[in-house]
Coordinates of C-alpha atoms in Angstrom, one line a residue:
M1 CA 46.4 98.3 4.5
I2 CA 46.3 99.3 0.8
N3 CA 48.0 102.7 0.3
T4 CA 48.4 105.3 -2.4
N5 CA 51.7 104.0 -3.5
E6 CA 50.2 100.7 -4.4
I7 CA 47.5 102.4 -6.4
L8 CA 50.1 104.4 -8.3
E9 CA 52.1 101.3 -8.9
T10 CA 49.1 99.8 -10.8
L11 CA 48.9 102.7 -13.3
R12 CA 51.5 101.3 -15.5
M13 CA 49.8 97.8 -15.5
I14 CA 46.5 99.4 -16.4
D15 CA 47.9 101.7 -19.1
Q16 CA 50.4 99.4 -20.8
E17 CA 49.5 95.8 -19.8
K18 CA 45.7 95.6 -20.0
L19 CA 45.1 95.0 -16.3
D20 CA 41.5 95.3 -15.4
V21 CA 38.9 94.4 -12.9
R22 CA 36.9 92.1 -15.1
T23 CA 33.8 92.2 -12.9
I24 CA 32.1 93.4 -9.8
T25 CA 29.5 90.8 -9.0
M26 CA 26.7 91.2 -6.5
G27 CA 25.4 88.0 -5.1
I28 CA 21.8 88.1 -4.0
S29 CA 19.9 85.4 -2.0
L30 CA 16.4 84.7 -3.3
F31 CA 15.3 82.3 -0.5
N32 CA 13.0 85.0 1.0
C33 CA 11.1 85.2 -2.3
V34 CA 9.8 81.6 -2.2
C35 CA 6.1 81.0 -2.8
D36 CA 3.9 78.6 -4.7
D37 CA 2.5 81.1 -7.2
E38 CA 4.4 81.6 -10.5
K39 CA 3.4 85.3 -10.9
R40 CA 4.1 86.2 -7.3
L41 CA 7.4 84.4 -7.3
A42 CA 8.5 86.1 -10.5
S43 CA 7.4 89.5 -9.1
R44 CA 9.2 88.9 -5.8
V45 CA 12.4 87.9 -7.6
Y46 CA 12.3 90.9 -9.8
N47 CA 11.7 93.3 -6.9
R48 CA 14.3 91.8 -4.7
I49 CA 17.1 92.1 -7.4
V50 CA 16.1 95.6 -8.5
R51 CA 16.0 96.9 -4.9
Q52 CA 19.3 95.2 -3.8
A53 CA 21.3 96.0 -6.9
E54 CA 19.9 99.5 -7.5
H55 CA 23.2 101.3 -7.1
L56 CA 25.6 98.6 -8.3
V57 CA 26.4 99.9 -11.8
K58 CA 26.6 103.5 -10.6
T59 CA 28.9 102.6 -7.8
G60 CA 31.1 100.6 -10.1
E61 CA 31.4 103.5 -12.5
E62 CA 32.3 105.9 -9.7
I63 CA 35.1 103.6 -8.4
E64 CA 36.3 103.2 -12.0
R65 CA 36.5 107.0 -12.4
E66 CA 38.0 107.8 -9.0
F67 CA 40.7 105.1 -8.9
G68 CA 41.4 104.9 -12.7
V69 CA 40.9 101.1 -12.6
P70 CA 38.9 99.7 -15.6
I71 CA 35.9 97.7 -14.4
V72 CA 34.8 95.9 -17.5
N73 CA 31.5 94.3 -16.3
K74 CA 29.0 94.7 -13.5
R75 CA 27.1 91.5 -12.8
I76 CA 24.6 89.8 -10.5
S77 CA 24.5 86.3 -9.3
V78 CA 21.5 84.7 -7.5
T79 CA 20.5 81.6 -5.6
P80 CA 20.3 78.6 -7.9
I81 CA 16.8 79.0 -9.3
S82 CA 15.8 75.3 -9.0
L83 CA 16.1 75.7 -5.2
I84 CA 13.3 78.2 -5.1
T85 CA 10.9 76.8 -7.8
G86 CA 9.8 73.6 -6.1
G87 CA 6.3 74.9 -5.6
I88 CA 5.6 76.0 -9.2
D89 CA 5.3 74.0 -12.5
D90 CA 7.1 76.3 -14.9
P91 CA 10.4 78.1 -14.2
L92 CA 10.4 80.1 -17.4
P93 CA 8.6 83.1 -15.8
I94 CA 11.5 83.3 -13.3
A95 CA 14.0 83.4 -16.2
R96 CA 12.1 86.3 -17.8
A97 CA 12.0 88.1 -14.4
L98 CA 15.8 87.6 -14.0
D99 CA 16.5 89.0 -17.4
Q100 CA 14.2 92.0 -16.9
A101 CA 15.7 92.8 -13.5
A102 CA 19.2 92.7 -14.9
K103 CA 18.2 95.1 -17.6
E104 CA 16.5 97.4 -15.2
T105 CA 19.6 97.6 -13.0
G106 CA 21.9 98.0 -16.0
V107 CA 24.2 95.1 -15.4
D108 CA 25.9 93.2 -18.2
F109 CA 24.9 89.7 -17.1
I110 CA 22.9 87.9 -14.4
G111 CA 23.8 84.3 -13.4
G112 CA 22.0 81.7 -11.4
Y113 CA 19.4 80.0 -13.6
S114 CA 21.0 76.9 -12.2
A115 CA 20.5 73.4 -10.7
L116 CA 22.8 71.4 -8.4
V117 CA 22.2 67.8 -9.3
Q118 CA 25.5 66.0 -8.6
K119 CA 23.7 63.3 -6.6
G120 CA 20.2 63.3 -8.1
M121 CA 17.4 65.5 -9.5
T122 CA 14.3 66.8 -7.9
T123 CA 11.3 67.5 -10.0
A124 CA 12.2 71.2 -9.9
D125 CA 15.8 70.4 -11.0
R126 CA 14.6 68.4 -14.0
R127 CA 12.1 71.1 -15.1
L128 CA 14.8 73.7 -14.9
I129 CA 17.3 71.7 -17.0
E130 CA 14.6 70.9 -19.6
S131 CA 13.7 74.6 -19.8
I132 CA 17.2 75.9 -20.3
P133 CA 17.1 75.9 -24.1
Q134 CA 14.0 78.1 -24.2
A135 CA 15.0 80.2 -21.3
L136 CA 18.4 81.1 -22.8
A137 CA 17.0 81.5 -26.3
E138 CA 14.5 84.1 -25.3
T139 CA 16.5 86.1 -22.8
D140 CA 19.5 88.4 -23.5
V141 CA 21.7 88.7 -20.4
M142 CA 20.8 85.7 -18.3
C143 CA 23.3 82.9 -17.8
S144 CA 22.8 79.3 -16.7
S145 CA 24.7 76.5 -15.1
V146 CA 24.2 72.9 -13.9
N147 CA 26.5 71.1 -11.5
V148 CA 26.4 67.4 -12.5
A149 CA 29.2 66.0 -10.4
S150 CA 31.3 66.3 -7.3
T151 CA 34.1 64.4 -5.6
K152 CA 31.7 63.6 -2.7
A153 CA 28.8 62.5 -4.8
G154 CA 30.1 61.1 -8.1
I155 CA 28.6 61.9 -11.5
D156 CA 24.9 62.0 -12.1
M157 CA 24.9 60.5 -15.6
D158 CA 21.1 61.1 -16.0
A159 CA 21.8 64.8 -15.6
V160 CA 24.7 64.6 -18.0
R161 CA 22.5 63.1 -20.6
L162 CA 19.9 65.8 -20.1
C163 CA 22.5 68.5 -20.4
G164 CA 23.8 67.1 -23.7
L165 CA 20.3 67.2 -25.1
A166 CA 19.7 70.7 -23.8
I167 CA 22.9 72.0 -25.4
K168 CA 21.9 70.6 -28.8
D169 CA 18.4 72.1 -28.5
L170 CA 19.8 75.4 -27.4
A171 CA 22.2 75.5 -30.4
E172 CA 19.4 74.9 -32.7
K173 CA 17.2 77.6 -31.1
T174 CA 20.0 80.2 -31.5
K175 CA 21.3 79.0 -34.9
D176 CA 20.8 82.4 -36.4
R177 CA 23.6 83.5 -34.0
D178 CA 26.0 80.6 -34.5
G179 CA 24.5 78.8 -31.5
F180 CA 25.3 81.8 -29.2
G181 CA 22.9 80.6 -26.5
C182 CA 25.4 77.8 -25.7
A183 CA 27.9 80.4 -24.7
K184 CA 25.6 81.3 -21.7
L185 CA 25.5 77.7 -20.3
V186 CA 28.2 76.0 -18.2
I187 CA 28.1 72.4 -17.0
F188 CA 30.1 72.0 -13.8
A189 CA 31.7 69.4 -11.6
N190 CA 32.6 70.7 -8.1
A191 CA 31.0 74.1 -8.7
V192 CA 32.0 76.7 -6.2
E193 CA 29.4 78.9 -4.5
D194 CA 31.2 82.2 -4.8
N195 CA 32.3 82.4 -8.4
P196 CA 31.9 85.9 -9.8
F197 CA 32.6 85.0 -13.4
M198 CA 30.0 84.3 -16.0
A199 CA 28.5 82.2 -17.4
G200 CA 28.9 80.0 -14.3
A201 CA 28.2 82.4 -11.5
F202 CA 25.5 81.6 -8.9
F203 CA 25.1 82.7 -5.3
G204 CA 25.4 79.4 -3.4
P205 CA 23.0 78.3 -0.6
G206 CA 25.8 78.5 1.9
E207 CA 26.1 82.3 1.3
G208 CA 24.4 85.1 3.3
D209 CA 21.7 87.5 2.1
C210 CA 24.0 89.4 -0.1
A211 CA 27.7 89.9 -0.9
V212 CA 29.9 91.7 -3.4
S213 CA 32.8 90.0 -5.0
V214 CA 35.4 91.0 -7.6
G215 CA 37.1 89.2 -10.4
V216 CA 40.5 90.5 -11.5
S217 CA 42.3 89.7 -14.7
G218 CA 45.7 90.5 -16.0
P219 CA 47.3 88.1 -18.5
G220 CA 49.1 91.0 -20.2
V221 CA 50.7 92.0 -16.9
V222 CA 52.0 88.4 -16.3
K223 CA 53.4 88.1 -19.8
R224 CA 55.2 91.4 -19.6
A225 CA 56.8 90.3 -16.3
L226 CA 58.0 87.1 -17.9
E227 CA 59.6 89.0 -20.7
N228 CA 62.0 90.4 -18.1
V229 CA 63.2 86.9 -17.1
K230 CA 63.6 85.3 -20.5
G231 CA 65.7 82.1 -20.3
A232 CA 65.7 82.0 -16.5
P233 CA 65.0 78.7 -14.6
F234 CA 61.4 77.8 -13.8
D235 CA 62.0 78.7 -10.1
V236 CA 62.5 82.3 -11.2
V237 CA 59.5 82.1 -13.5
A238 CA 57.3 80.9 -10.7
E239 CA 58.5 83.5 -8.3
T240 CA 57.9 86.2 -10.9
I241 CA 54.3 85.1 -11.5
K242 CA 53.7 85.0 -7.8
K243 CA 54.9 88.5 -7.2
T244 CA 52.9 89.8 -10.2
A245 CA 49.7 88.0 -9.0
F246 CA 50.2 89.5 -5.6
R247 CA 50.1 93.0 -7.1
I248 CA 47.1 92.2 -9.3
T249 CA 45.2 90.8 -6.4
R250 CA 45.8 93.9 -4.3
V251 CA 44.0 96.0 -6.9
G252 CA 41.1 93.6 -6.7
Q253 CA 41.1 93.9 -2.9
L254 CA 41.0 97.6 -3.1
V255 CA 38.1 97.7 -5.5
A256 CA 36.2 95.0 -3.5
Q257 CA 36.6 96.8 -0.2
E258 CA 35.5 100.1 -1.6
A259 CA 32.5 98.6 -3.4
S260 CA 31.5 96.8 -0.2
R261 CA 31.7 100.0 1.8
R262 CA 29.7 102.1 -0.7
L263 CA 27.0 99.6 -1.3
K264 CA 26.8 98.6 2.4
V265 CA 27.0 95.0 1.4
P266 CA 29.5 92.4 2.9
F267 CA 32.7 91.8 1.0
G268 CA 32.7 88.3 -0.5
I269 CA 35.9 87.3 -2.3
V270 CA 38.5 88.4 -4.8
D271 CA 38.8 85.9 -7.6
L272 CA 42.2 86.2 -9.3
S273 CA 41.6 84.4 -12.6
L274 CA 43.7 85.3 -15.6
A275 CA 40.6 85.6 -17.8
P276 CA 41.8 86.6 -21.4
T277 CA 40.1 88.6 -24.1
P278 CA 40.4 88.5 -27.9
A279 CA 42.5 91.7 -27.7
V280 CA 46.2 91.6 -28.6
G281 CA 48.3 91.5 -25.4
D282 CA 45.7 89.9 -23.2
S283 CA 46.3 86.1 -23.8
V284 CA 47.0 83.2 -21.5
A285 CA 48.3 81.2 -24.4
H286 CA 50.9 83.9 -25.0
I287 CA 52.0 83.6 -21.4
L288 CA 52.6 79.9 -22.0
E289 CA 54.5 80.6 -25.2
E290 CA 56.6 83.2 -23.4
M291 CA 57.9 80.3 -21.2
G292 CA 59.4 78.8 -24.3
L293 CA 56.7 77.0 -26.3
E294 CA 56.6 77.7 -30.0
K295 CA 52.8 77.3 -30.0
C296 CA 50.3 76.7 -27.2
G297 CA 49.2 73.1 -27.4
T298 CA 52.6 71.6 -28.2
H299 CA 54.4 69.2 -25.8
G300 CA 55.1 71.0 -22.5
T301 CA 51.9 73.1 -22.6
T302 CA 50.3 71.2 -19.7
A303 CA 53.4 71.6 -17.5
A304 CA 53.6 75.3 -18.3
L305 CA 49.9 75.8 -17.4
A306 CA 50.3 73.9 -14.2
L307 CA 53.1 76.2 -13.1
L308 CA 51.1 79.3 -14.1
N309 CA 48.0 78.2 -12.3
D310 CA 49.8 77.3 -9.1
A311 CA 51.9 80.5 -9.0
V312 CA 48.8 82.7 -9.5
K313 CA 47.0 81.1 -6.6
K314 CA 50.0 81.4 -4.3
G315 CA 50.5 85.0 -5.1
G316 CA 46.8 85.8 -4.7
V317 CA 46.5 84.1 -1.3
M318 CA 49.3 86.3 0.1
A319 CA 47.5 89.5 -1.1
S320 CA 44.0 88.9 0.3
S321 CA 42.5 86.9 3.2
H322 CA 39.4 86.3 1.0
V323 CA 40.7 84.9 -2.3
G324 CA 38.0 82.5 -3.6
G325 CA 35.9 81.7 -6.7
L326 CA 38.0 79.9 -9.3
S327 CA 41.3 81.9 -9.1
G328 CA 43.8 80.6 -11.6
A329 CA 44.1 80.6 -15.4
F330 CA 41.1 80.3 -17.8
I331 CA 41.6 78.7 -21.2
P332 CA 38.5 79.8 -23.2
V333 CA 39.3 79.2 -26.9
S334 CA 37.2 81.9 -28.4
E335 CA 38.1 84.5 -25.8
D336 CA 41.9 84.3 -26.1
I337 CA 43.6 85.4 -29.3
G338 CA 46.6 83.0 -28.6
M339 CA 44.2 80.1 -28.1
I340 CA 42.3 81.0 -31.3
E341 CA 45.5 81.0 -33.3
A342 CA 46.7 77.8 -31.8
A343 CA 43.4 76.0 -32.4
A344 CA 43.2 77.3 -36.0
S345 CA 46.7 76.1 -36.7
G346 CA 45.9 72.6 -35.4
A347 CA 48.4 72.8 -32.5
L348 CA 45.5 72.9 -30.0
I349 CA 43.0 70.0 -30.3
L350 CA 40.2 68.8 -28.0
D351 CA 42.2 66.0 -26.4
K352 CA 45.1 68.5 -25.5
L353 CA 42.6 70.9 -24.1
E354 CA 41.1 68.2 -22.0
A355 CA 44.6 67.4 -20.7
M356 CA 45.2 71.0 -19.8
T357 CA 41.9 71.1 -17.8
C358 CA 43.6 68.8 -15.3
V359 CA 45.7 71.8 -14.2
C360 CA 43.8 74.9 -15.2
S361 CA 41.3 77.0 -13.3
V362 CA 38.1 75.5 -14.8
G363 CA 37.9 73.4 -17.9
L364 CA 36.8 73.1 -21.6
D365 CA 35.6 76.6 -22.2
M366 CA 34.1 78.2 -25.3
I367 CA 34.9 75.2 -27.5
A368 CA 33.2 75.2 -30.9
V369 CA 32.5 71.8 -32.5
P370 CA 30.7 70.8 -35.7
G371 CA 27.0 71.4 -35.8
D372 CA 26.3 67.7 -36.5
T373 CA 27.9 66.6 -33.2
S374 CA 25.4 64.4 -31.5
A375 CA 23.9 65.1 -28.0
A376 CA 25.4 61.8 -26.8
T377 CA 28.9 62.9 -27.9
I378 CA 28.4 66.2 -26.1
S379 CA 27.3 64.3 -23.0
A380 CA 30.3 62.1 -23.2
I381 CA 32.6 65.1 -23.4
I382 CA 30.9 66.5 -20.3
A383 CA 31.3 63.1 -18.5
D384 CA 35.0 63.0 -19.3
E385 CA 35.5 66.5 -17.9
A386 CA 33.4 65.8 -14.8
A387 CA 35.5 62.7 -14.1
I388 CA 38.7 64.9 -14.1
G389 CA 37.1 67.2 -11.6
M390 CA 35.7 64.4 -9.5
I391 CA 38.9 62.4 -9.2
N392 CA 41.2 65.4 -8.7
T393 CA 38.9 67.3 -6.3
K394 CA 38.9 70.4 -8.5
T395 CA 36.3 72.5 -10.3
T396 CA 36.0 71.5 -14.0
A397 CA 33.4 72.7 -16.5
V398 CA 32.3 72.5 -20.1
R399 CA 31.0 75.4 -22.2
I400 CA 30.7 73.9 -25.7
I401 CA 29.0 75.2 -28.8
P402 CA 27.8 72.7 -31.5
A403 CA 27.7 75.4 -34.1
P404 CA 24.7 74.8 -36.4
G405 CA 25.7 74.4 -40.0
K406 CA 29.4 74.7 -39.3
K407 CA 32.1 72.1 -40.0
V408 CA 35.7 71.7 -39.0
G409 CA 37.8 74.8 -40.1
D410 CA 34.8 77.2 -40.1
F411 CA 34.6 80.0 -37.5
V412 CA 31.8 81.1 -35.2
E413 CA 31.6 84.8 -34.5
F414 CA 30.3 86.1 -31.2
G415 CA 32.0 89.5 -30.8
G416 CA 33.0 91.4 -27.7
L417 CA 34.5 89.5 -24.9
L418 CA 33.2 86.2 -26.3
G419 CA 35.3 86.6 -29.5
R420 CA 35.4 84.1 -32.2
A421 CA 36.4 80.4 -32.3
P422 CA 37.5 77.9 -35.0
V423 CA 35.4 74.8 -35.2
I424 CA 37.5 71.9 -34.0
P425 CA 36.9 68.2 -34.6
V426 CA 35.5 65.6 -32.2
H427 CA 36.2 61.9 -32.3
P428 CA 34.0 60.2 -35.0
F429 CA 33.2 57.2 -32.9
A430 CA 29.9 57.0 -31.0
S431 CA 29.3 57.1 -27.2
D432 CA 25.5 56.6 -27.4
D433 CA 25.4 53.3 -25.5
F434 CA 27.6 54.6 -22.8
I435 CA 25.4 57.7 -22.2
A436 CA 22.2 55.6 -22.4
R437 CA 23.2 53.6 -19.3
G438 CA 22.2 56.4 -17.0
G439 CA 22.5 56.1 -13.3
R440 CA 25.4 57.5 -11.2
I441 CA 29.1 57.0 -11.5
P442 CA 30.1 56.4 -7.8
A443 CA 32.3 58.8 -5.9
P444 CA 36.0 57.9 -5.8
L445 CA 37.8 56.4 -2.8
N446 CA 39.4 59.8 -2.0
S447 CA 36.0 61.2 -1.2
L448 CA 36.0 59.2 2.1
K449 CA 37.7 61.8 4.2
N450 CA 35.4 62.1 7.3

C-alpha cells in the first residue's frame, strides 16, 4: 500500500533531482475497427481513439496538480496498424486518422504505425513499411516502428533492407528539419508489447481492449544518490541504485493506479526507464561518470552501464508487481546532455555505443550520422543491432538520423526532449552486397527452448 509518507518522500526528488513521470500512455486496441473500406476504417479508428482517450490528458493534469508529480507527456499507443489494414490498399488514410485523433485528444504523441515482420512480411506489412516516409513526413505527432527480428524467428533481412531505404527517404522528405522524421521511427528486435515510451510504443496483439501504463524517469535522482557513496565498492553502488529505483518506481505505481481508477481502464505496467533529457542534471552519462569514468565512452563504460541497468531492474521489480516495458537505462545521444558532450568530444563513437547496447535498456537511439550515409549502411547498422538482440534474448532498437547536408562534426537541432546531436562517423567501407542477399538470418540455437 502506498502511503502519504512515501508521497512526501518524493518531494525532494521532484524539486531537486528532476524526478518525473515521463509519460502516461493509454494503449487502445483497434481490432474492432477492422473493415475493408479505407474511409470507414479511418473513421472507425479516429472515433475509437477519441472516445477512449477523451479524458486522458485532463486526468493526467489533475493527478499532476493533486500529487505534485510532474507528468511530462500524455500519449496513446495502438494496435500495430499493419494488423488491421489487410483489407485495404493504402494505409496512409489511417496514418492521417491517427494524427488527427491524437490532436483531438490533446496528447503529445501517438504510436503504433507499426509492423511486426520478424519472420516475414504480409502484403499489408510491406505496404505499411513503404508508406512510412510519407506518413511520418506529413503527420506531426504520430510515431512508427518495425520489428525486424526476434530470438525465436531470426532476422528478416528483406525487412531490414526496406527499413534502410525508408529511413533514407524519410530523412530526405524532412530535410528542412534536419531529418526530424527519422526521430519518430524505431526499428526493433524483440519488441515488447507494453512499451509506453515513444517513438517505439505500440499496443501489442496480446493486450486487452485498453490499458494505461506509466513510464517513470529519474537519472538525476540516481546520480545524487551515488554522490553520497563516492569511492565506495561496486556492491554499495549497486545497492544504492536498487534502493533509489525502488523509490522511483513507487511513484510510478501510485500515478498508474490513480490514472487507472479515474479513467476506469485496467492498469498495465510501470516502466522504470532512466530516460534522460538535454537538461543539466538529468543525464545517464553523468551517472556513469559518477561511478569513476572521466568521460562516458571510455574503457569501463559498458561495465558501468551493465551494473546500472541491472540494479534499476532489481529495484523496480521489488516496488511493483507489474514492472514491464523496457525498464532500464536509455542511451539516446541527442536527448542526454552527457552523451552529447561525450559524442562531441570523440569519447563516444558508434562502435562503443553498439557495445553499450548489449547491456542497456534498448539500443542505438537518436544517433545522427552524415547525410550521405547509404541506405545499405543504415540497414547494416540495423542488422548488427538486431543480431545483438536476437543472440542475447533482449530488446534492441535503432533510431538513426542520416542528417541531410550534414557532415561529421556538425549538429542537428530538434529542440525539446529530442535535443540536439553531433553528427558522428560511420565506417567508410560498403555493406551493399551483404544487404542485397536478402532472406532470413536463422534464429540462434538458444531459441530452441520448448
